[in-house]
Amino acid sequence: MNTRDRREFLTQTVLASSAGWTLAANPSWAKDENQNGNFHLAPFRFDVTPPKGHSCCGGWIKPVVAVDDPLQAMGFVMLGAGKPIVICAVDWTGILNEAHLQWRKALADAAGTTPDRVAVHCVHQHNAPFACLDAERIVQAQGDLPHIVEVDFFRRCLDRGRKAIVRCLTAAERITHIAHSQAKVEKVASNRRVFRDDNRLIKGMRGSSCKSAKLRALPEGLIDPWLKTVAFYNKDKKIAACHYYATHPMSYYGDGRVTSDFVGLARMHRQKDEGTCHHIYFTGCAGNIAAGKYNDGSKPVREVLTRRVYEGIVRSEENLRPVPIENVQWKTVDVLPPARDNLSAEALEARIANKANAVVQRNRPSFMLSWLRRVARKMPIVLSSLRINDVSLLHLPAECFVQYQLRAQQMQPDRFVATAAYGDGGPWYIPVKEEYACGGYEVSVAFCDPGVDEILTKGMKALLS
Ligand SMILES: [Zn+2]
């Protein structure tokens, strides 16, 4: 694409975004028969644990050998604000492109709504499936590559999802109140990109775990320290609590042992405290955030990190003050950020076909090729937000850098903005514009042009205005 074409494409994309609004069919303050301000919540959960031998993280780390704790999809259907709204968090590495649309369609069909009113987000554990049906077709055509995701397993999960939603709707409970609160999590999140030279170029990274004492000794860097909670009540009974925190969720991985890892284990402990409330955990904009400063990768650290996140959840919940739900609004914006200039279909196809390359150098380019083809067929990413009183739940795609969620909160300083990222994972990493020139791992696997920053920021602004 030449510069002029690209400029036109960007303009068209932004126009498409502003035209892509959908408001709740009936804003909640409309007191018609469907609405009444008569809101209900139907929480659900279903198992998404992969079978033995299934690929983890796209097939380039050890496949499943055992299950330490099961993977879950958890969420809720909200009724009473126009067509039903579905929000779901999945203990998988990612759900991308067509696979993400299929998830939203399946949950939408079961809930009696449309896919644009469904937000599906991954928690991003790595000993877990990384589902892209397009990439799966590409690697299977090679004949010698491990699966990205096994399609029959993928379909079984969607079947379970449909059934879970149909079942939960029969037990939907009235919700009258909402509460929000936050607490700082101590010594978990750290920025991965703090090891730089004078020109801010990245000299090395601090990943989920970090063996180098020198890198661990570097400062935390830019993070969002707040664990945010939004809870729904029927009078004084807490029905569901959604927790949001920005960090990669892995303490260690690559051993084939399926686990929801420290954030999932913290969620499970909180669930044990309160059996009647559904505790749901969302990973925020954690593209450049992980526990590396506080994690040398040794096994006991998983328990330490679990405790710190659990304590963050408990401290956050201490400040929940329910207030009556007055209005509810769902908004969406469609965006289609352009692919990186340096992605060429021919070169990617050659890399994937080259049997001398390691699996990671063949399966990973299949994700890149899937993104390139998706952009060519103009399949947008749906951003969405659920606003309830002065609380906004913001739904962003893929591995956004933490700057995006800090920016979202700054856009509406008087409101409580809780951001879930890792929605449609098609673009992989989404750095902010100025980080592209600094290089490093995340930028090397960012599939979008730096123009994604402006497109996403405009979309966020529209959703939060
Ligand atoms: Zn990641």
Coordinates of C-alpha atoms and ligand atoms in Angstrom, one line a residue:
M1 CA 0.0 0.0 0.0
N2 CA 1.5 3.4 -1.0
T3 CA 1.4 6.4 1.3
R4 CA -1.7 7.9 -0.3
D5 CA -3.6 4.7 -0.3
R6 CA -2.7 4.2 3.3
R7 CA -3.8 7.7 4.2
E8 CA -7.2 7.1 2.4
F9 CA -7.5 3.7 4.1
L10 CA -6.9 5.3 7.5
T11 CA -9.5 8.0 6.9
Q12 CA -12.0 5.4 5.7
T13 CA -11.4 3.4 8.8
V14 CA -11.9 6.3 11.1
L15 CA -15.1 7.2 9.2
A16 CA -16.3 3.6 9.5
S17 CA -15.6 3.8 13.2
S18 CA -17.7 6.9 13.9
A19 CA -20.5 5.3 11.8
G20 CA -20.2 2.1 13.7
W21 CA -22.1 3.2 16.8
T22 CA -24.8 1.1 18.2
L23 CA -26.4 2.2 21.4
A24 CA -28.5 0.0 23.6
A25 CA -31.8 -0.5 21.7
N26 CA -33.6 1.1 24.6
P27 CA -31.5 3.3 26.9
S28 CA -32.2 2.1 30.4
W29 CA -33.9 5.3 31.5
A30 CA -36.6 4.5 28.9
K31 CA -39.4 3.0 31.0
D32 CA -41.0 0.8 28.4
E33 CA -42.2 -2.7 28.9
N34 CA -38.9 -4.3 27.8
Q35 CA -36.9 -2.0 29.9
N36 CA -38.4 -0.9 33.1
G37 CA -35.0 -0.4 34.7
N38 CA -35.7 -4.0 35.5
F39 CA -32.2 -5.4 35.2
H40 CA -31.3 -9.0 35.6
L41 CA -27.9 -10.8 35.7
A42 CA -27.3 -14.4 34.7
P43 CA -23.7 -15.5 35.6
F44 CA -22.3 -18.6 33.8
R45 CA -19.2 -20.7 33.7
F46 CA -18.1 -23.6 31.6
D47 CA -15.0 -25.8 31.3
V48 CA -12.5 -25.0 28.5
T49 CA -9.6 -27.3 29.6
P50 CA -7.8 -28.8 26.6
P51 CA -7.3 -32.5 26.3
K52 CA -4.0 -34.3 26.7
G53 CA -1.7 -33.7 23.7
H54 CA -3.4 -30.5 22.7
S55 CA -1.1 -27.7 21.7
C56 CA -0.3 -24.9 24.1
C57 CA 0.4 -21.3 23.1
G58 CA 0.1 -22.0 19.3
G59 CA 2.1 -25.2 19.3
W60 CA 5.6 -24.0 19.9
I61 CA 5.8 -24.9 23.6
K62 CA 5.2 -28.4 25.2
P63 CA 1.7 -29.7 24.5
V64 CA -0.7 -30.7 27.4
V65 CA 0.7 -33.5 29.5
A66 CA -1.4 -32.9 32.7
V67 CA -3.9 -30.6 34.2
D68 CA -2.9 -28.8 37.5
D69 CA -6.2 -26.9 37.6
P70 CA -8.9 -26.6 35.0
L71 CA -9.4 -23.7 32.6
Q72 CA -12.7 -21.9 32.8
A73 CA -14.8 -19.5 30.7
M74 CA -16.7 -17.2 33.1
G75 CA -19.0 -14.4 32.6
F76 CA -22.6 -13.1 32.7
V77 CA -25.6 -12.2 30.6
M78 CA -27.2 -8.8 31.5
L79 CA -30.9 -8.4 30.7
G80 CA -33.0 -5.3 30.7
A81 CA -30.9 -2.9 28.7
G82 CA -32.2 -3.6 25.2
K83 CA -31.1 -6.9 23.7
P84 CA -29.0 -9.0 26.1
I85 CA -25.4 -8.1 26.8
V86 CA -22.8 -10.9 27.3
I87 CA -19.4 -10.4 28.9
C88 CA -17.0 -13.4 29.2
A89 CA -13.4 -14.0 30.3
V90 CA -11.7 -17.2 29.1
D91 CA -8.6 -18.8 30.5
W92 CA -6.9 -19.2 27.1
T93 CA -3.8 -17.5 25.6
G94 CA -5.9 -15.8 22.9
I95 CA -8.9 -16.0 20.6
L96 CA -8.2 -14.4 17.3
N97 CA -10.0 -13.4 14.1
E98 CA -12.7 -15.8 12.8
A99 CA -12.4 -17.8 16.1
H100 CA -13.3 -14.7 18.1
L101 CA -16.3 -14.0 15.9
Q102 CA -17.4 -17.6 16.3
W103 CA -17.2 -17.4 20.1
R104 CA -19.3 -14.2 20.1
K105 CA -21.8 -15.7 17.7
A106 CA -22.2 -18.8 19.7
L107 CA -22.8 -16.9 23.0
A108 CA -25.0 -14.4 21.2
D109 CA -27.2 -17.1 19.7
A110 CA -27.7 -18.8 23.0
A111 CA -28.5 -15.5 24.8
G112 CA -30.8 -14.3 22.1
T113 CA -28.7 -11.3 21.1
T114 CA -26.3 -10.2 18.4
P115 CA -22.5 -10.7 18.3
D116 CA -21.8 -7.0 18.7
R117 CA -23.4 -7.2 22.1
V118 CA -20.9 -9.9 23.3
A119 CA -17.4 -9.2 24.6
V120 CA -15.1 -12.2 24.9
H121 CA -11.7 -11.7 26.6
C122 CA -8.8 -14.0 27.3
V123 CA -6.9 -14.0 30.6
H124 CA -3.8 -14.9 28.5
Q125 CA -2.3 -17.9 30.4
H126 CA 0.3 -19.7 28.1
N127 CA -0.1 -23.4 29.1
A128 CA -3.4 -23.0 27.3
P129 CA -5.0 -22.9 23.8
F130 CA -4.2 -20.0 21.5
A131 CA -7.2 -20.2 19.1
C132 CA -7.0 -19.0 15.6
L133 CA -8.9 -21.0 13.0
D134 CA -7.3 -19.2 10.1
A135 CA -3.8 -20.0 11.4
E136 CA -4.9 -23.6 12.1
R137 CA -5.9 -24.0 8.4
I138 CA -2.6 -22.6 7.3
V139 CA -0.4 -24.9 9.4
Q140 CA -2.5 -28.0 8.7
A141 CA -2.0 -27.4 5.0
Q142 CA 1.7 -28.0 5.6
G143 CA 1.1 -31.5 6.9
D144 CA 4.1 -31.6 9.4
L145 CA 3.2 -28.8 11.9
P146 CA 1.6 -29.1 15.3
H147 CA -2.0 -27.8 15.6
I148 CA -2.7 -24.2 16.6
V149 CA -6.0 -25.3 18.0
E150 CA -7.9 -28.6 17.4
V151 CA -11.1 -27.7 15.7
D152 CA -13.3 -30.4 17.3
F153 CA -12.1 -29.3 20.8
F154 CA -12.8 -25.7 19.9
R155 CA -16.4 -26.6 18.8
R156 CA -17.0 -28.7 21.9
C157 CA -16.1 -25.6 24.0
L158 CA -18.6 -23.5 22.0
D159 CA -21.3 -26.2 22.5
R160 CA -20.6 -26.1 26.3
G161 CA -20.8 -22.3 26.1
R162 CA -24.2 -22.3 24.4
K163 CA -25.6 -24.8 27.0
A164 CA -24.1 -22.8 29.9
I165 CA -25.9 -19.7 28.7
V166 CA -29.2 -21.3 28.1
R167 CA -29.0 -22.9 31.6
C168 CA -28.0 -19.6 33.3
L169 CA -30.8 -17.7 31.8
T170 CA -33.3 -19.8 33.6
A171 CA -31.8 -18.6 36.9
A172 CA -31.2 -14.9 36.1
E173 CA -31.4 -12.8 39.2
R174 CA -32.7 -9.3 39.6
I175 CA -29.9 -6.7 40.0
T176 CA -30.6 -3.5 41.7
H177 CA -27.2 -2.1 42.8
I178 CA -23.7 -1.7 41.5
A179 CA -20.5 -0.9 43.4
H180 CA -16.9 -0.2 42.3
S181 CA -13.6 0.0 44.2
Q182 CA -9.9 -0.4 43.7
A183 CA -6.8 -1.4 45.7
K184 CA -3.1 -1.4 44.8
V185 CA -1.5 -4.8 44.2
E186 CA 1.9 -5.0 45.8
K187 CA 4.9 -6.4 44.0
V188 CA 3.4 -8.2 41.0
A189 CA 3.3 -6.0 37.9
S190 CA 6.4 -4.6 36.4
N191 CA 7.2 -3.1 33.0
R192 CA 9.0 -5.5 30.6
R193 CA 10.7 -2.7 28.7
V194 CA 12.9 -0.9 31.2
F195 CA 16.3 -2.1 30.0
R196 CA 17.1 0.7 27.5
D197 CA 20.1 2.7 26.2
D198 CA 20.2 6.5 26.1
N199 CA 18.2 6.6 22.9
R200 CA 15.4 4.6 24.7
L201 CA 16.2 1.6 22.4
I202 CA 15.3 -1.7 24.1
K203 CA 18.5 -3.7 25.1
G204 CA 16.7 -6.7 26.6
M205 CA 13.4 -7.6 28.3
R206 CA 12.1 -8.7 31.6
G207 CA 9.5 -11.3 30.8
S208 CA 6.9 -13.1 33.0
S209 CA 9.9 -14.4 34.9
C210 CA 13.4 -13.1 34.8
K211 CA 16.6 -15.0 35.8
S212 CA 18.8 -11.9 35.6
A213 CA 19.2 -10.3 39.1
K214 CA 20.5 -7.2 37.3
L215 CA 17.2 -6.8 35.3
R216 CA 15.1 -7.6 38.4
A217 CA 16.9 -4.8 40.2
L218 CA 15.8 -2.2 37.7
P219 CA 12.8 -0.1 38.7
E220 CA 9.2 -1.2 38.2
G221 CA 8.7 1.2 35.4
L222 CA 5.3 2.3 34.1
I223 CA 2.5 0.1 35.3
D224 CA -1.1 0.5 36.5
P225 CA -0.9 -0.6 40.1
W226 CA -4.7 -0.7 40.6
L227 CA -6.8 -3.8 40.8
K228 CA -10.3 -2.6 40.0
T229 CA -13.5 -4.3 41.0
V230 CA -17.1 -3.8 39.7
A231 CA -19.8 -5.8 41.5
F232 CA -23.5 -6.3 40.9
Y233 CA -26.1 -6.8 43.7
N234 CA -29.6 -7.8 44.2
K235 CA -30.3 -5.4 47.1
D236 CA -27.5 -6.4 49.6
K237 CA -26.7 -9.8 48.0
K238 CA -23.6 -9.7 45.9
I239 CA -24.2 -11.7 42.7
A240 CA -21.0 -11.2 40.6
A241 CA -17.7 -9.4 41.1
C242 CA -15.5 -8.5 38.1
H243 CA -11.8 -7.9 38.9
Y244 CA -9.4 -6.1 36.5
Y245 CA -5.7 -6.0 36.7
A246 CA -2.9 -5.5 34.1
T247 CA -0.2 -8.1 34.1
H248 CA 0.8 -11.1 32.0
P249 CA -0.6 -13.9 34.2
M250 CA 2.2 -16.5 34.1
S251 CA 4.6 -17.4 36.9
Y252 CA 6.2 -20.2 34.8
Y253 CA 5.1 -22.2 31.7
G254 CA 6.2 -24.4 29.0
D255 CA 6.0 -27.6 31.0
G256 CA 2.7 -28.9 29.5
R257 CA 0.9 -28.6 32.8
V258 CA -2.4 -26.7 32.2
T259 CA -3.1 -24.1 34.9
S260 CA -5.0 -20.9 35.2
D261 CA -1.8 -19.7 37.0
F262 CA -1.5 -17.1 39.7
V263 CA -4.4 -14.8 38.7
G264 CA -6.8 -17.8 38.1
L265 CA -5.7 -19.4 41.4
A266 CA -6.3 -16.0 43.2
R267 CA -9.8 -15.9 41.7
M268 CA -10.4 -19.5 42.8
H269 CA -9.4 -18.7 46.4
R270 CA -11.7 -15.7 46.4
Q271 CA -14.5 -17.9 44.9
K272 CA -14.0 -20.4 47.8
D273 CA -14.5 -17.5 50.3
E274 CA -17.8 -16.5 48.7
G275 CA -19.6 -19.4 47.1
T276 CA -22.7 -17.3 46.2
C277 CA -20.9 -14.6 44.3
H278 CA -19.3 -15.3 40.9
H279 CA -15.8 -13.9 40.8
I280 CA -14.6 -13.1 37.3
Y281 CA -11.0 -12.0 36.4
F282 CA -10.1 -9.9 33.4
T283 CA -6.5 -9.1 32.3
G284 CA -6.1 -5.4 31.4
C285 CA -3.7 -3.8 29.0
A286 CA -0.7 -6.0 29.8
G287 CA 1.2 -6.1 26.5
N288 CA 4.3 -4.6 28.2
I289 CA 3.6 -5.7 31.7
A290 CA 4.6 -8.9 33.5
A291 CA 5.8 -10.1 36.9
G292 CA 9.4 -10.4 35.9
K293 CA 10.8 -7.9 38.5
Y294 CA 9.3 -10.1 41.2
N295 CA 9.6 -13.5 39.7
D296 CA 12.8 -15.5 39.1
G297 CA 10.6 -18.3 37.6
S298 CA 11.1 -20.7 40.5
K299 CA 8.1 -22.8 41.5
P300 CA 7.4 -21.3 45.0
V301 CA 6.9 -17.8 43.5
R302 CA 3.6 -18.9 41.9
E303 CA 2.1 -19.1 45.4
V304 CA 3.6 -15.8 46.4
L305 CA 2.1 -14.0 43.4
T306 CA -1.2 -15.8 43.9
R307 CA -1.4 -14.5 47.5
R308 CA -0.5 -10.9 46.4
V309 CA -3.3 -10.8 43.7
Y310 CA -5.7 -12.5 46.1
E311 CA -4.9 -9.8 48.8
G312 CA -5.4 -7.1 46.2
I313 CA -8.9 -8.5 45.4
V314 CA -9.8 -8.7 49.1
R315 CA -8.6 -5.2 49.8
S316 CA -10.4 -3.8 46.8
E317 CA -13.6 -5.4 47.8
E318 CA -13.4 -3.9 51.3
N319 CA -14.4 -0.6 49.7
L320 CA -17.4 -1.7 47.7
R321 CA -20.4 0.7 48.4
P322 CA -23.5 -0.4 46.4
V323 CA -25.6 2.3 44.8
P324 CA -28.8 1.9 42.9
I325 CA -28.4 1.2 39.1
E326 CA -29.9 4.2 37.3
N327 CA -28.8 3.8 33.7
V328 CA -27.1 1.3 31.5
Q329 CA -25.7 1.9 28.0
W330 CA -23.8 -0.4 25.6
K331 CA -21.7 1.2 22.8
T332 CA -19.6 -0.3 20.1
V333 CA -17.1 1.1 17.6
D334 CA -15.7 -0.9 14.7
V335 CA -12.0 -0.4 13.8
L336 CA -9.7 -2.0 11.3
P337 CA -6.2 -0.9 12.0
P338 CA -3.9 -1.5 8.9
A339 CA -1.2 -4.2 8.9
R340 CA 2.5 -3.5 9.3
D341 CA 4.3 -2.4 6.1
N342 CA 6.9 -5.2 6.7
L343 CA 4.4 -8.0 6.5
S344 CA 4.4 -9.7 3.1
A345 CA 2.2 -12.6 2.3
E346 CA 4.8 -14.2 0.0
A347 CA 7.6 -13.9 2.6
L348 CA 5.4 -15.3 5.3
E349 CA 4.2 -18.2 3.2
A350 CA 7.9 -19.1 2.4
R351 CA 8.8 -19.0 6.1
I352 CA 5.9 -21.3 7.0
A353 CA 6.7 -23.7 4.2
N354 CA 10.4 -23.9 5.1
K355 CA 10.8 -27.2 7.0
A356 CA 14.3 -26.1 8.2
N357 CA 12.7 -23.5 10.4
A358 CA 11.7 -24.2 14.1
V359 CA 8.0 -24.6 14.8
V360 CA 7.8 -21.1 16.4
Q361 CA 9.2 -19.7 13.1
R362 CA 6.5 -21.4 11.1
N363 CA 3.4 -21.4 13.4
R364 CA 3.9 -17.7 14.5
P365 CA 4.0 -16.4 10.9
S366 CA 0.7 -18.2 10.4
F367 CA -0.9 -15.8 12.9
M368 CA 0.7 -12.9 11.0
L369 CA -0.6 -14.2 7.7
S370 CA -4.1 -14.6 9.2
W371 CA -4.0 -10.9 10.3
L372 CA -2.9 -9.8 6.8
R373 CA -5.6 -11.7 5.1
R374 CA -8.2 -10.5 7.6
V375 CA -7.3 -6.8 6.9
A376 CA -7.5 -7.5 3.2
R377 CA -11.1 -8.8 3.6
K378 CA -11.9 -5.8 5.9
M379 CA -13.2 -7.7 8.9
P380 CA -13.2 -5.1 11.7
I381 CA -12.4 -5.4 15.4
V382 CA -15.4 -4.5 17.6
L383 CA -14.5 -2.3 20.6
S384 CA -17.2 -2.0 23.2
S385 CA -18.1 -0.4 26.5
L386 CA -20.8 -1.1 29.1
R387 CA -21.6 2.1 31.0
I388 CA -23.6 1.7 34.3
N389 CA -24.0 5.0 36.2
D390 CA -20.5 6.4 36.5
V391 CA -18.7 3.1 35.8
S392 CA -17.4 2.1 32.4
L393 CA -16.3 -1.3 31.5
L394 CA -14.1 -0.9 28.4
H395 CA -13.4 -3.8 26.1
L396 CA -10.2 -3.7 24.0
P397 CA -8.5 -6.1 21.7
A398 CA -5.3 -8.1 21.8
E399 CA -2.1 -7.2 23.8
C400 CA -2.5 -3.5 24.3
F401 CA 0.3 -1.7 26.1
V402 CA -0.6 -0.4 29.6
Q403 CA -0.6 3.2 28.3
Y404 CA -4.0 2.5 26.7
Q405 CA -5.8 1.8 29.9
L406 CA -4.1 4.7 31.7
R407 CA -5.2 6.9 28.8
A408 CA -8.8 5.6 29.1
Q409 CA -9.0 6.5 32.8
Q410 CA -7.5 9.9 32.0
M411 CA -10.2 10.5 29.4
Q412 CA -12.9 10.3 32.1
P413 CA -11.2 11.2 35.4
D414 CA -14.5 11.5 37.2
R415 CA -15.7 8.1 36.1
F416 CA -14.5 4.6 37.1
V417 CA -13.0 3.0 34.0
A418 CA -12.2 -0.7 34.2
T419 CA -10.4 -2.0 31.1
A420 CA -10.3 -5.6 29.8
A421 CA -7.9 -6.2 27.0
Y422 CA -7.1 -9.5 25.1
G423 CA -10.4 -9.4 23.3
D424 CA -10.1 -10.2 19.6
G425 CA -6.4 -11.2 19.5
G426 CA -5.8 -10.8 15.7
P427 CA -3.2 -7.9 16.0
W428 CA -1.1 -9.5 18.7
Y429 CA 0.9 -6.7 20.5
I430 CA -0.5 -3.2 20.2
P431 CA 2.3 -0.8 21.3
V432 CA 1.7 2.9 21.6
K433 CA 3.0 4.9 18.7
E434 CA 6.2 6.2 20.2
E435 CA 7.3 2.6 21.3
Y436 CA 7.6 1.4 17.7
A437 CA 11.0 3.1 17.1
C438 CA 12.4 1.6 20.3
G439 CA 12.3 -2.0 19.0
G440 CA 12.2 -5.0 21.4
Y441 CA 10.3 -8.2 21.3
E442 CA 6.8 -6.8 21.6
V443 CA 7.3 -4.4 18.6
S444 CA 8.8 -7.3 16.6
V445 CA 5.5 -9.2 16.9
A446 CA 3.1 -6.2 16.6
F447 CA 1.1 -6.9 13.4
C448 CA -0.4 -3.4 13.1
D449 CA 1.0 -0.2 11.6
P450 CA 1.8 2.5 14.3
G451 CA -1.4 4.2 13.1
V452 CA -3.2 1.7 15.3
D453 CA -2.5 4.1 18.2
E454 CA -4.6 6.9 16.8
I455 CA -7.4 4.6 15.6
L456 CA -7.7 2.8 18.9
T457 CA -7.5 6.0 20.9
K458 CA -10.3 7.6 18.8
G459 CA -12.4 4.5 19.3
M460 CA -11.8 4.6 23.1
K461 CA -12.7 8.3 23.1
A462 CA -16.0 7.6 21.3
L463 CA -16.9 4.8 23.6
L464 CA -16.2 6.8 26.8
S465 CA -17.7 10.1 25.7
Ligands
ZN1 ZN 1.5 -11.9 25.8

